[in-house]
Amino acid sequence: MASASVQGYDEVLKGQFAVYKKISEQIGGDVKEQSDLVKQALDAERAFLVTAAGRAKPSQDELTKMLEETSKKMNAVEEFRNKNRGSKQFNHLSSVSEGIGALGWVVAPMKPDAFVKEKINAAEFYTNRVLKDFKDQDAKHADWVKAFLGALKELEAYTKKHHSAALTWGK
């Protein structure tokens, strides 16, 4: 059975992240494609958390190696935005690119929930543009913003509950 920490993360994945993913698929295009990359990053972070829950804190070199997959997936989200600067969905891509950094809470130099909150604030700059761009066009985009920011806020609450001062290691 998974640790309470991993179970809590699973609840985050089943919550607003699942809603964000579903709405991204409905919107389609670059938004859908980037959401696939986000899912991969979330899955990589979950695998890391499973490992962390079952062991003592590693050396810095080991930790870096353990986080390689999550890092690669996060970078892929950011690279996708950079490769699609001409996209009509660029503000969506930028919102997610700014927000995906929240997964870095596991090595944040500050309290994890405060770190996630900073990333939410960064994402909001672009989500506000999405809301403005689609205000009178398609309510689905407002739902997308609500789901994405909601997902990050659920991640913030998760870190506060399960990793209040820093990532909690298992043994």
XYZ file of C-alpha atoms in Angstrom:
171
model
C 0.000 0.000 0.000
C 1.235 3.492 -0.858
C 2.314 5.891 1.880
C -0.074 8.617 3.052
C 2.053 11.109 1.141
C 1.726 9.204 -2.134
C -1.986 8.632 -1.542
C -2.368 12.377 -1.033
C -0.555 13.043 -4.304
C -2.828 10.556 -6.047
C -5.806 12.562 -4.780
C -4.268 15.705 -6.302
C -3.917 13.887 -9.633
C -7.550 12.726 -9.507
C -8.809 16.220 -8.659
C -8.426 19.384 -10.693
C -5.474 18.014 -12.680
C -7.831 15.411 -14.150
C -10.361 18.157 -14.933
C -7.621 20.294 -16.520
C -6.541 17.319 -18.651
C -10.104 16.606 -19.783
C -10.806 20.231 -20.742
C -7.413 20.447 -22.497
C -8.447 17.491 -24.652
C -11.727 19.239 -25.482
C -9.937 22.450 -26.453
C -7.503 20.426 -28.549
C -4.540 21.612 -30.573
C -1.435 22.752 -28.765
C -3.274 22.869 -25.420
C -4.073 19.155 -25.644
C -0.566 18.275 -26.773
C 1.035 20.208 -23.925
C -1.339 18.621 -21.402
C 0.027 15.214 -22.451
C 3.502 16.461 -21.500
C 2.166 17.759 -18.178
C 0.697 14.335 -17.429
C 4.108 12.767 -18.066
C 5.748 15.246 -15.668
C 3.150 14.516 -12.979
C 3.653 10.782 -13.412
C 7.437 11.190 -13.149
C 7.039 13.219 -9.961
C 4.737 10.551 -8.536
C 7.355 7.873 -9.225
C 9.917 10.044 -7.421
C 7.573 10.472 -4.429
C 7.070 6.703 -4.222
C 10.838 6.281 -4.050
C 11.230 9.125 -1.510
C 8.553 7.622 0.738
C 10.515 4.395 1.011
C 14.026 5.601 1.745
C 16.219 8.000 3.674
C 17.269 11.311 2.176
C 20.015 10.680 -0.412
C 23.152 12.641 -1.153
C 22.798 15.686 -3.409
C 24.236 13.739 -6.359
C 21.784 10.870 -5.838
C 18.898 13.302 -5.472
C 19.806 15.014 -8.739
C 19.871 11.641 -10.482
C 16.527 10.646 -8.910
C 14.919 13.831 -10.241
C 16.268 13.548 -13.804
C 13.047 12.149 -15.263
C 10.811 14.765 -13.654
C 13.227 17.481 -14.759
C 13.240 16.228 -18.355
C 9.441 16.170 -18.454
C 9.150 19.659 -16.963
C 11.667 20.947 -19.504
C 9.637 19.333 -22.302
C 6.596 21.386 -21.231
C 8.644 24.581 -21.372
C 10.303 23.655 -24.679
C 6.877 22.978 -26.183
C 5.833 26.541 -25.395
C 9.051 27.954 -26.840
C 8.644 25.966 -30.068
C 5.067 27.213 -30.470
C 5.421 30.951 -29.974
C 3.174 31.587 -32.972
C 0.343 29.466 -31.593
C -3.095 31.022 -31.121
C -3.019 29.179 -27.793
C 0.294 30.709 -26.713
C -1.134 32.230 -23.526
C -2.450 28.789 -22.530
C 0.973 27.295 -23.208
C 2.651 30.061 -21.227
C 0.281 29.603 -18.277
C 1.214 25.956 -18.056
C 4.886 26.576 -18.703
C 5.001 28.993 -15.764
C 2.913 26.718 -13.551
C 4.777 23.473 -14.227
C 7.681 24.832 -12.195
C 5.540 24.117 -9.129
C 6.719 20.513 -9.390
C 10.097 21.793 -8.248
C 8.719 22.072 -4.711
C 10.541 18.825 -3.892
C 13.876 20.690 -3.875
C 12.670 24.215 -3.178
C 14.894 26.345 -0.940
C 11.746 27.536 0.877
C 8.664 25.913 2.335
C 7.070 23.805 -0.416
C 3.631 25.450 -0.201
C 5.167 28.938 -0.494
C 7.161 27.771 -3.515
C 4.039 26.383 -5.218
C 2.191 29.632 -4.426
C 4.902 31.616 -6.271
C 4.383 29.441 -9.347
C 0.618 29.945 -9.144
C 1.194 33.701 -9.159
C 3.463 33.399 -12.202
C 0.879 31.285 -14.062
C -1.900 33.770 -13.259
C -0.249 36.445 -15.386
C -0.975 34.313 -18.451
C -4.262 32.767 -17.276
C -5.600 36.326 -16.975
C -4.708 36.825 -20.639
C -6.520 33.608 -21.569
C -9.605 34.854 -19.711
C -9.397 38.201 -21.521
C -8.807 36.623 -24.956
C -11.726 34.212 -24.707
C -14.074 36.300 -22.556
C -16.923 36.459 -25.049
C -15.952 33.483 -27.212
C -15.861 30.168 -25.398
C -16.567 29.518 -21.709
C -14.535 26.314 -21.947
C -11.368 28.416 -21.706
C -12.525 29.962 -18.420
C -13.196 26.435 -17.146
C -9.701 25.466 -18.285
C -8.167 28.367 -16.320
C -10.208 27.443 -13.244
C -9.128 23.793 -13.483
C -5.444 24.540 -14.062
C -5.158 27.060 -11.236
C -7.310 24.797 -9.067
C -4.895 21.936 -9.704
C -1.943 24.046 -8.621
C -3.844 25.151 -5.517
C -4.547 21.509 -4.687
C -0.818 20.829 -5.057
C -0.141 23.742 -2.703
C -2.563 22.300 -0.109
C -0.999 18.848 -0.533
C 2.501 20.166 0.150
C 1.270 22.061 3.187
C -0.350 18.912 4.592
C 2.255 16.272 3.740
C 5.528 18.221 3.392
C 5.074 21.323 5.534
C 8.745 22.291 5.909
C 10.404 20.261 3.131
C 10.046 16.992 1.248
C 9.451 14.239 3.811
C 11.615 11.180 3.253
C 10.521 7.714 4.317
C 13.237 6.300 6.521
